[in-house]
mmCIF file of C-alpha atoms in Angstrom:
data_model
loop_
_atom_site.group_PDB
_atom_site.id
_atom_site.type_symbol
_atom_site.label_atom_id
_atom_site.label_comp_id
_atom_site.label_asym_id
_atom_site.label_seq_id
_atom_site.Cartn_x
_atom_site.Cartn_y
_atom_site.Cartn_z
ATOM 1 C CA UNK A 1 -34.916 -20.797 -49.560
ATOM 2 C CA UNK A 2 -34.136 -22.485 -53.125
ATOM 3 C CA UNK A 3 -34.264 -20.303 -55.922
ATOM 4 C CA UNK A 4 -37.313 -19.469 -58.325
ATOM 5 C CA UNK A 5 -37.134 -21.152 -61.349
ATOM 6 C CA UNK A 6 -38.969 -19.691 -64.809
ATOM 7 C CA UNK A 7 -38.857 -21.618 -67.909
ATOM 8 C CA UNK A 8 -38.824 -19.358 -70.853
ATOM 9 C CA UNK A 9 -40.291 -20.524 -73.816
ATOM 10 C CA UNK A 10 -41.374 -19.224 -77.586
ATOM 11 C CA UNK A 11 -44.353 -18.500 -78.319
ATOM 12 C CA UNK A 12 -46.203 -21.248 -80.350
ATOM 13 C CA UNK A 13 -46.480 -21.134 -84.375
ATOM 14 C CA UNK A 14 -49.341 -21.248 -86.275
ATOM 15 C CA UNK A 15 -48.518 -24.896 -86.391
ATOM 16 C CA UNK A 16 -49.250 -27.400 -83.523
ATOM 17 C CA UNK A 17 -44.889 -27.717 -82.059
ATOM 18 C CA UNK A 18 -43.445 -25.190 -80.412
ATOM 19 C CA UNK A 19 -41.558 -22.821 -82.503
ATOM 20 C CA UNK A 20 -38.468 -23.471 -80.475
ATOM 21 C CA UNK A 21 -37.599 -26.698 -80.263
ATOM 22 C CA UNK A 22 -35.340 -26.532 -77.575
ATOM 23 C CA UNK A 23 -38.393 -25.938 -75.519
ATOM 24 C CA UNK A 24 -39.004 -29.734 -75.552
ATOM 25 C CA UNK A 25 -35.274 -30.748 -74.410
ATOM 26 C CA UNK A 26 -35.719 -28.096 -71.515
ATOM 27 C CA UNK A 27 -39.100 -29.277 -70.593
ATOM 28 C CA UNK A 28 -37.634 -32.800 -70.439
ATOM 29 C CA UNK A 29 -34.764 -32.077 -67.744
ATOM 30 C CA UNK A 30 -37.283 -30.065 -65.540
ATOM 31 C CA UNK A 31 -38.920 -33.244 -65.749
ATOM 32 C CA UNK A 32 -35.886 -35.282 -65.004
ATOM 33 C CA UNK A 33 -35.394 -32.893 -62.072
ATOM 34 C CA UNK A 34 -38.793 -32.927 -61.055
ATOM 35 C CA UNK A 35 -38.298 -29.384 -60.589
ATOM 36 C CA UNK A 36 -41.599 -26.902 -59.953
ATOM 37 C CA UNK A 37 -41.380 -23.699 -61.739
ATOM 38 C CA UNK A 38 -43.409 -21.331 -63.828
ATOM 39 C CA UNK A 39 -43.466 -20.092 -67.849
ATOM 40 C CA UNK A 40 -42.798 -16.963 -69.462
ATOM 41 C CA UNK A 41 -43.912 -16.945 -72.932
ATOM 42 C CA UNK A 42 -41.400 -14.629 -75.225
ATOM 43 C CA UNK A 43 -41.198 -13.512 -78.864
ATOM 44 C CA UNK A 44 -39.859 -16.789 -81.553
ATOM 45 C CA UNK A 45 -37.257 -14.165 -82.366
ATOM 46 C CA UNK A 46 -34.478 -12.603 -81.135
ATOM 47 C CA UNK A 47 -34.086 -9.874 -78.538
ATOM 48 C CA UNK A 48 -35.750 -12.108 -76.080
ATOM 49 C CA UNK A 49 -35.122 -9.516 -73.028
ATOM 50 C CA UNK A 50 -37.522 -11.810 -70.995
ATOM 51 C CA UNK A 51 -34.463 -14.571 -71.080
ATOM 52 C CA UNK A 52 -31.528 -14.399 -67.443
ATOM 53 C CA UNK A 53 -30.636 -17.233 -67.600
ATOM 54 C CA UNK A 54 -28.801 -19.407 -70.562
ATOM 55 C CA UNK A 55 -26.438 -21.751 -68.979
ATOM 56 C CA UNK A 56 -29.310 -23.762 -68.381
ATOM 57 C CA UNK A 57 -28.654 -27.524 -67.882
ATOM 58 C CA UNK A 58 -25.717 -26.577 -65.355
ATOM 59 C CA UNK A 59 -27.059 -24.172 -63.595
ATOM 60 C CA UNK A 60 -30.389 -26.270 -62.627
ATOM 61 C CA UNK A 61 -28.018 -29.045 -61.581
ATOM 62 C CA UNK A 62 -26.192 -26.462 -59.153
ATOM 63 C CA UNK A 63 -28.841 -25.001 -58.182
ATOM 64 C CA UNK A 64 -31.290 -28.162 -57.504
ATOM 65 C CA UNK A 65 -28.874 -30.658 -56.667
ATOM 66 C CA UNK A 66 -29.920 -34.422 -56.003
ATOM 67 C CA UNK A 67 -28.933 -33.962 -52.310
ATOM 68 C CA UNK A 68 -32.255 -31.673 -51.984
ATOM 69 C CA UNK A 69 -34.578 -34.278 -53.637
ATOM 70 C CA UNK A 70 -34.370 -33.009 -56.809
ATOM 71 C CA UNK A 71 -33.884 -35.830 -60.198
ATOM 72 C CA UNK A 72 -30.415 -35.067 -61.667
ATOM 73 C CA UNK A 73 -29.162 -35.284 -65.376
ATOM 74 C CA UNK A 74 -25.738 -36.702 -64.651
ATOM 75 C CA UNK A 75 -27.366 -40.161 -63.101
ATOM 76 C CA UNK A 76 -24.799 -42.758 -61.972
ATOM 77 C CA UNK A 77 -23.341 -45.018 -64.218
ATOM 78 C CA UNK A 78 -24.264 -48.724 -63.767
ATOM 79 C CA UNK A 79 -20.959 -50.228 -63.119
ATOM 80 C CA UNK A 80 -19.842 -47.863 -60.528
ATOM 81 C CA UNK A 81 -17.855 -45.059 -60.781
ATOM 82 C CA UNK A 82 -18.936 -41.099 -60.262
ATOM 83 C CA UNK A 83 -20.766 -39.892 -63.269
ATOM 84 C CA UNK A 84 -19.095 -38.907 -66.445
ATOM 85 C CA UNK A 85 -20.337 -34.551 -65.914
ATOM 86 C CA UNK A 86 -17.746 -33.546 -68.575
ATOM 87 C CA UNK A 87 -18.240 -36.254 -71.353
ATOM 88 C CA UNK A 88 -22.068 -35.978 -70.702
ATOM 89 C CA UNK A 89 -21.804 -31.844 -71.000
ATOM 90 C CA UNK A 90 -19.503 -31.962 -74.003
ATOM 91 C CA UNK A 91 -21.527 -34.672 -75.982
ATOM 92 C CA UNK A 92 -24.288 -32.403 -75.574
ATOM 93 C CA UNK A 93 -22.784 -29.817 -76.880
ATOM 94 C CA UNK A 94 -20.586 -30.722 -79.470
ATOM 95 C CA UNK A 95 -22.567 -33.222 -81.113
ATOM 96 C CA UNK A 96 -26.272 -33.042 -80.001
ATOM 97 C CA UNK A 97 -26.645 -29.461 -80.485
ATOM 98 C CA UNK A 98 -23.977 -28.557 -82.991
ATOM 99 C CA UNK A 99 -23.879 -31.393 -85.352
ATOM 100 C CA UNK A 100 -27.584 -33.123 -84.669
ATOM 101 C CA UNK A 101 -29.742 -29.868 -83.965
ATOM 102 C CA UNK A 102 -27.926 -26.515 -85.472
ATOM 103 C CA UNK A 103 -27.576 -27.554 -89.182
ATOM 104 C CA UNK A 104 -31.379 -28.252 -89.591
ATOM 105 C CA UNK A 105 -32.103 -24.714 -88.282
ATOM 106 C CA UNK A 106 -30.917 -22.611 -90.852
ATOM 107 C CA UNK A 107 -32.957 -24.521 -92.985
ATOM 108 C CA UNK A 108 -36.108 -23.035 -91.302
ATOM 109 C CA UNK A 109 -38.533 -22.652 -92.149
ATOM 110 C CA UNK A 110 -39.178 -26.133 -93.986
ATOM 111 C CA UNK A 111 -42.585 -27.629 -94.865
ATOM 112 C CA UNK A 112 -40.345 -30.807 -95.736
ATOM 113 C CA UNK A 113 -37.219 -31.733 -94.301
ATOM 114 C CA UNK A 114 -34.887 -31.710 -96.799
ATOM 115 C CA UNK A 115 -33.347 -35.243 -97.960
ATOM 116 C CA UNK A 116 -29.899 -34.530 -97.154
ATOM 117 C CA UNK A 117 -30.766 -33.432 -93.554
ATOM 118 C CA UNK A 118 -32.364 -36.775 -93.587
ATOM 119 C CA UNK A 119 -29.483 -38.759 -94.786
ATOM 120 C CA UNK A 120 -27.473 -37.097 -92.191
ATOM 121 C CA UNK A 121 -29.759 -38.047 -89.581
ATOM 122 C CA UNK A 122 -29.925 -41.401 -90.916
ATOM 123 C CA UNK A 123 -25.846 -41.825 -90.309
ATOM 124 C CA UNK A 124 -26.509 -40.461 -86.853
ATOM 125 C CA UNK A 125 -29.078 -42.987 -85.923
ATOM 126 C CA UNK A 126 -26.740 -45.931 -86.963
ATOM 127 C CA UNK A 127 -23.955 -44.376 -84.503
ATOM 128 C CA UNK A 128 -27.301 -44.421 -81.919
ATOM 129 C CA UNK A 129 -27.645 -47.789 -82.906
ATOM 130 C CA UNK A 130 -24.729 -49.086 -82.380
ATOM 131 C CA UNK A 131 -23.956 -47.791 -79.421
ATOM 132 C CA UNK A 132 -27.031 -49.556 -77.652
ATOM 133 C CA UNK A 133 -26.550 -53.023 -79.203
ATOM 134 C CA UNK A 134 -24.821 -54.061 -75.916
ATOM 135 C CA UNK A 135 -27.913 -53.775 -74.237
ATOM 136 C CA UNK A 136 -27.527 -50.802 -72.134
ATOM 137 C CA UNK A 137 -30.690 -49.077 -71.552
ATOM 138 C CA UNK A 138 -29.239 -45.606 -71.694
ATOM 139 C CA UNK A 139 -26.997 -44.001 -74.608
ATOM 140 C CA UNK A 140 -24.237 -43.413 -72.074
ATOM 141 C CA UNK A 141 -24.891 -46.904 -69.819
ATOM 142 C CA UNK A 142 -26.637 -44.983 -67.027
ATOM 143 C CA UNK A 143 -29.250 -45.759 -64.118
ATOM 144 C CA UNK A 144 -31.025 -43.230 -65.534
ATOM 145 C CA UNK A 145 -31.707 -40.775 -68.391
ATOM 146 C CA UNK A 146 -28.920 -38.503 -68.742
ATOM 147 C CA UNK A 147 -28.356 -34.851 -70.226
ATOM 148 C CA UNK A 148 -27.457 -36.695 -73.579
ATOM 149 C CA UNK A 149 -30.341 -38.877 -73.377
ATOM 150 C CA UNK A 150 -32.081 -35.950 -73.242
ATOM 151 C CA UNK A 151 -30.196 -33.838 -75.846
ATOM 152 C CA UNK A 152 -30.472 -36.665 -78.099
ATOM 153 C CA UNK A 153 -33.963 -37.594 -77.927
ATOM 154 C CA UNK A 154 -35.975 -34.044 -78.580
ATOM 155 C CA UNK A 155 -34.323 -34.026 -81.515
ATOM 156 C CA UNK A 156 -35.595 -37.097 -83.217
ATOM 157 C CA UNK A 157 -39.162 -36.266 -81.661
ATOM 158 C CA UNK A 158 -38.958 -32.998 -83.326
ATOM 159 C CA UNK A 159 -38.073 -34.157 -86.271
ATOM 160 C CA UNK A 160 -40.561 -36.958 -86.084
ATOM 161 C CA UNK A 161 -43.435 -34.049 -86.439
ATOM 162 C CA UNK A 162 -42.463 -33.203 -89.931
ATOM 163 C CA UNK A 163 -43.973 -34.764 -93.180
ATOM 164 C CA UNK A 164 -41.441 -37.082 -95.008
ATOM 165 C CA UNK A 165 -39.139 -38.859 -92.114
ATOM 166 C CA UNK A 166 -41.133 -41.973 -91.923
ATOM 167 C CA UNK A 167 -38.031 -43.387 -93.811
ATOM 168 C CA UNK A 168 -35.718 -42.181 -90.882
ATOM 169 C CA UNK A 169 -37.707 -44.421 -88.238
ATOM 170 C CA UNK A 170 -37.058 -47.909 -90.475
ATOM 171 C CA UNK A 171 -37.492 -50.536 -87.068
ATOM 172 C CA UNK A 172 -34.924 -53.018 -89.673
ATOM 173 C CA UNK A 173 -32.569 -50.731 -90.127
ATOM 174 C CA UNK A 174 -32.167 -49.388 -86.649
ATOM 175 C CA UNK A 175 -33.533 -51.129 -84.334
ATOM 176 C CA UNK A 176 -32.100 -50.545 -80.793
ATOM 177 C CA UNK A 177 -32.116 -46.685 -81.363
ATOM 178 C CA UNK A 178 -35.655 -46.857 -82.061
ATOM 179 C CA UNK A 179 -36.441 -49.114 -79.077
ATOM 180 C CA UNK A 180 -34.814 -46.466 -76.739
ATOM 181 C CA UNK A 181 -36.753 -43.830 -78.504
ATOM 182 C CA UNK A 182 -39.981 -45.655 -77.333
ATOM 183 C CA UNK A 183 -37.943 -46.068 -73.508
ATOM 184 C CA UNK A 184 -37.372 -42.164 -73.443
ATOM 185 C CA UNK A 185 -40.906 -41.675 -74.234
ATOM 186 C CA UNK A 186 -42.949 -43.760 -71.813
ATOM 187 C CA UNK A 187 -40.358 -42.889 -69.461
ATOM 188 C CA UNK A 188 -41.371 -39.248 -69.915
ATOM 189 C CA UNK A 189 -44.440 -39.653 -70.074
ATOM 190 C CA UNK A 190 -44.365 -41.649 -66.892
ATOM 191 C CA UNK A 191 -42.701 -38.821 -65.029
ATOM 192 C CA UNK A 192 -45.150 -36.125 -66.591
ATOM 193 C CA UNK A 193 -48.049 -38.092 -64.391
ATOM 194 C CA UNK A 194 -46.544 -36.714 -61.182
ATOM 195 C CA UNK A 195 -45.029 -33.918 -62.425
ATOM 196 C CA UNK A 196 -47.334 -30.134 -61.208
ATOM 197 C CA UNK A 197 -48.757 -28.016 -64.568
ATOM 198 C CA UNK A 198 -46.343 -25.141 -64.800
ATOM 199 C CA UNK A 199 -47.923 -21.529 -64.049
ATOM 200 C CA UNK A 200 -47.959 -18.743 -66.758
ATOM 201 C CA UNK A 201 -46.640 -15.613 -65.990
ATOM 202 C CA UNK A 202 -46.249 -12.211 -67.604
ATOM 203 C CA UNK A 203 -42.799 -11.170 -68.532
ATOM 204 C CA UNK A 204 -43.513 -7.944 -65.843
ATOM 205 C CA UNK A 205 -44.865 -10.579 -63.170
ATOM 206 C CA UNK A 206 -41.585 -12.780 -64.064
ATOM 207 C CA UNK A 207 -39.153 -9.832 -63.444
ATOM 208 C CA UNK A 208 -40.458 -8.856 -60.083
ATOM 209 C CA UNK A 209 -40.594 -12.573 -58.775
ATOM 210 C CA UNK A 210 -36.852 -12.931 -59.884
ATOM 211 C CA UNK A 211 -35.915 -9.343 -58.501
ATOM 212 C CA UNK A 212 -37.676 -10.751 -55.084
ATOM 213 C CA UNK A 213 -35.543 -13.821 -55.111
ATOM 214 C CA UNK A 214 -32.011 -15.125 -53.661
ATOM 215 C CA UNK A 215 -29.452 -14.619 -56.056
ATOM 216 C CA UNK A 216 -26.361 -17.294 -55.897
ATOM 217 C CA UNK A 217 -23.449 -15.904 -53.991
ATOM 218 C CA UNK A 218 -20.920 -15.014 -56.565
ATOM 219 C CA UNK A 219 -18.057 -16.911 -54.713
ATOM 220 C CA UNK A 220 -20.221 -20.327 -56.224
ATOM 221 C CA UNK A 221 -18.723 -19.964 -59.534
ATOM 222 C CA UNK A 222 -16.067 -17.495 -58.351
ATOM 223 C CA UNK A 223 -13.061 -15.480 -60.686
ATOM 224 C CA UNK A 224 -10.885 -17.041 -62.291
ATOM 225 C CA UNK A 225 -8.218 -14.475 -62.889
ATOM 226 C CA UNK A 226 -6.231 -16.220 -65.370
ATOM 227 C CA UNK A 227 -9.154 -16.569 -67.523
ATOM 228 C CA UNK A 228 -9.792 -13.634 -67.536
ATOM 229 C CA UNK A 229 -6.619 -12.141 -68.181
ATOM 230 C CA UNK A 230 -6.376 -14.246 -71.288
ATOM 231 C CA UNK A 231 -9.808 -12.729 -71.918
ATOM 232 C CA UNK A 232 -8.826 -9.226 -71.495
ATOM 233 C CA UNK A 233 -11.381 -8.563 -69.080
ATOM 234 C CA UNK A 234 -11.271 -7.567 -65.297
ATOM 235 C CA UNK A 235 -13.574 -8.195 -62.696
ATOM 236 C CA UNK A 236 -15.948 -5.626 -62.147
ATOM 237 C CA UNK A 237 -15.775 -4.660 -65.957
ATOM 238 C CA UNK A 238 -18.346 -3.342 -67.711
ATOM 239 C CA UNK A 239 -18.556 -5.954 -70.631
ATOM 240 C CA UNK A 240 -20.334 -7.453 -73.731
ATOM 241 C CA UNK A 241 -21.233 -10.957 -74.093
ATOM 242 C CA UNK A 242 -21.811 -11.386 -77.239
ATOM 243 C CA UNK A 243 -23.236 -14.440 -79.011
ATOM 244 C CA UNK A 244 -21.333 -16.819 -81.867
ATOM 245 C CA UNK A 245 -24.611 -17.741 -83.770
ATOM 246 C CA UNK A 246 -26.414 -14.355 -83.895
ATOM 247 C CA UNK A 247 -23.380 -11.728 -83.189
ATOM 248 C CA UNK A 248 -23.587 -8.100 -81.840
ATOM 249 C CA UNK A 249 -27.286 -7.036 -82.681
ATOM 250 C CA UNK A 250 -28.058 -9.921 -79.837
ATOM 251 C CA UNK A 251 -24.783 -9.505 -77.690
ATOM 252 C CA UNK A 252 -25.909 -7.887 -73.244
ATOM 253 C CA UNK A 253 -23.706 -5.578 -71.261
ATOM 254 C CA UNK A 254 -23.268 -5.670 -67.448
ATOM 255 C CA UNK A 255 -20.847 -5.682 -64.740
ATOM 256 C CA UNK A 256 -18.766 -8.566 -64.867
ATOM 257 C CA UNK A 257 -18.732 -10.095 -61.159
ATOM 258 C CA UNK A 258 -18.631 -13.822 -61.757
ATOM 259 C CA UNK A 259 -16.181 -16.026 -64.389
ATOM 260 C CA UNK A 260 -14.731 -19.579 -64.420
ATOM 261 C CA UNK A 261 -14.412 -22.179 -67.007
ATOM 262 C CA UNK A 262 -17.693 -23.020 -67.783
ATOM 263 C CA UNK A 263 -19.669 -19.971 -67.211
ATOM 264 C CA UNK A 264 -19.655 -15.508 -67.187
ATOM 265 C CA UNK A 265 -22.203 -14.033 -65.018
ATOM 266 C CA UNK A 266 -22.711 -10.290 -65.422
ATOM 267 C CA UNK A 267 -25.131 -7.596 -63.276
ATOM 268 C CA UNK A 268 -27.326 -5.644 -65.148
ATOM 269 C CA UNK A 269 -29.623 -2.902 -63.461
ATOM 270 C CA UNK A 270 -33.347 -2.688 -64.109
ATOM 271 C CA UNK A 271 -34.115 0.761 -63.225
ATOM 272 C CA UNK A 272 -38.257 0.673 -63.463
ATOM 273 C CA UNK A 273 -37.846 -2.015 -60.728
ATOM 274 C CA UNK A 274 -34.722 -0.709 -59.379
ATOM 275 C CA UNK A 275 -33.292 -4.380 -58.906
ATOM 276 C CA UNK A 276 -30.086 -5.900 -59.806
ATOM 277 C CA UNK A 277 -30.354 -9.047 -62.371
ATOM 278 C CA UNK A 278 -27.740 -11.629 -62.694
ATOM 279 C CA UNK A 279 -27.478 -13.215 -65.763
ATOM 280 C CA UNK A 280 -25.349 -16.499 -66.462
ATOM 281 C CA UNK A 281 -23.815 -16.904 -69.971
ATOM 282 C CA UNK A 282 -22.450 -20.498 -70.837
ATOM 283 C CA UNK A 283 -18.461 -19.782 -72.021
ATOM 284 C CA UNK A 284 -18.885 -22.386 -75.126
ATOM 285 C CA UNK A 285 -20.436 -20.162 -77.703
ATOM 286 C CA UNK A 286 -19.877 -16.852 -76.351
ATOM 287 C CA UNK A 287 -17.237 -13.947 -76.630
ATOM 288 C CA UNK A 288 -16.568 -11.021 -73.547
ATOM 289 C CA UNK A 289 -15.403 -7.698 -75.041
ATOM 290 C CA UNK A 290 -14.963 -4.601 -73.036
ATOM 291 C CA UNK A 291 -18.224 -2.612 -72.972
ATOM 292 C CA UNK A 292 -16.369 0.677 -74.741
ATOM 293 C CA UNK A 293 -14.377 -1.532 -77.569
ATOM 294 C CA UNK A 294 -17.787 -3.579 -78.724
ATOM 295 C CA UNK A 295 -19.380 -0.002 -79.338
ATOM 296 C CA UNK A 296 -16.424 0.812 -81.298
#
């Protein structure tokens, strides 16, 4: 049976985006996927209790490989080779969201984007630019889209809804970055044609499908014991994740059954349903403290 799949998303502003823009970039790899699921819509601020699941990106690609039918975000590259998971991942992450996407935010809420967000932008899109004036089709020289692609492009489409950033879109000054801007969207939009409306669910209706579903055996991302003796955590721990960006007011406690490199999975009881929920937690950008020393 493959797993349920609910895409969590803010609820929309009085404006006509979606208050999280990260909404977008998820949308887009369920589209690159082509993977059915349903929506849960949740407060635009934190606690979001509604939210299980924030590895995201990797844990769709685990769970809905290409080997099923399912699109995939780490496409083939076009001179051979296996694709490039770990460049892709940490390109994402380290640049897309970090030094593209995060600075911007704390600037919220804007109704202009200030000019030296813009000038920043500007340097990245020459970096864009240069990068596709070989020719490739793809940021990273793929068959396809790709994670980055992705990570990449919702950015400058968000940004492209705000008053001001005409500038930032100059065709002379960067012209292959814009052309692949145009690629991503018919691309997109191409893929949206055959792509099933999502359903709407309540955050109640969500629980009970997920508490209803197959879980992943734990052994899939397994325990790695040196990590987590460098940690200072044991399996079967009750621990803390807590988050870099918003800290302990934000941080979730469970049993720690699941921890390797990339990800900490934790069980956490819901006793109105009396179900078990396992929730993934990406490593980058989270820290595990023991449950007792975090309320300390």
């Amino acid at each position: 049976m493959s797993p349920c799949l609910l895409c969590v998303r803010a609820k929309r502003s009085p404006h006509s985006y979606d208050s999280s823009p990260f909404s977008i970039k998820i949308d887009n790899i369920l589209l690159l996927k082509n993977i059915p699921h349903s929506t849960v819509q949740v407060s635009p601020v934190l606690p979001r209790p509604e939210i299980t699941v924030l590895l995201i990106a990797s844990a769709l690609e685990r769970r809905f490989p290409a080997a099923q039918g399912f699109g995939t975000i780490f496409p083939a590259k076009n001179h051979g080779g296996s694709p490039d998971t770990g460049l892709l991942k940490a390109f994402t992450k380290y640049y897309a969201d970090t030094v593209l996407f995060a600075p911007g935010v704390g600037l919220l809420p804007w109704d202009r984007i200030p000019e030296s967000f813009l000038n920043d932008r500007r340097i990245a899109m020459a970096l864009i630019d240069e990068q596709l004036q070989d020719g490739r089709e793809w940021l990273f020289d793929t068959k396809l889209p790709s994670l980055v692609d992705i990570g990449v492009e919702f950015i400058y489409s968000w940004v492209r809804g705000f008053q001001n950033t005409a500038s930032l879109f100059d065709s002379s000054k960067s012209p292959y970055a814009l052309k692949w801007l145009e690629r991503m969207d018919k691309f997109l939009k191409a893929a949206q044609k055959n792509f099933s409306s999502p359903k709407a669910l309540s955050g109640a209706d969500a629980a009970r499908l997920i508490a209803n579903s197959p879980h992943e055996p734990y052994d899939v991302v397994g325990f790695n014991a040196d990590e987590a003796k460098r940690l200072k955590v044991v399996q079967g721990q009750m621990v803390t994740i807590i988050p870099d960006d918003t800290g302990p007011n934000f941080a979730t406690t469970g049993k720690l059954v699941a921890l390797n490199h990339e990800e900490f999975v934790i069980e956490t009881k819901a006793t109105e349903l009396n179900a078990i929920f396992r929730i993934h937690f990406p490593r980058l950008g989270f820290t595990p403290k023991a449950a007792a020393e975090h309320k300390l």
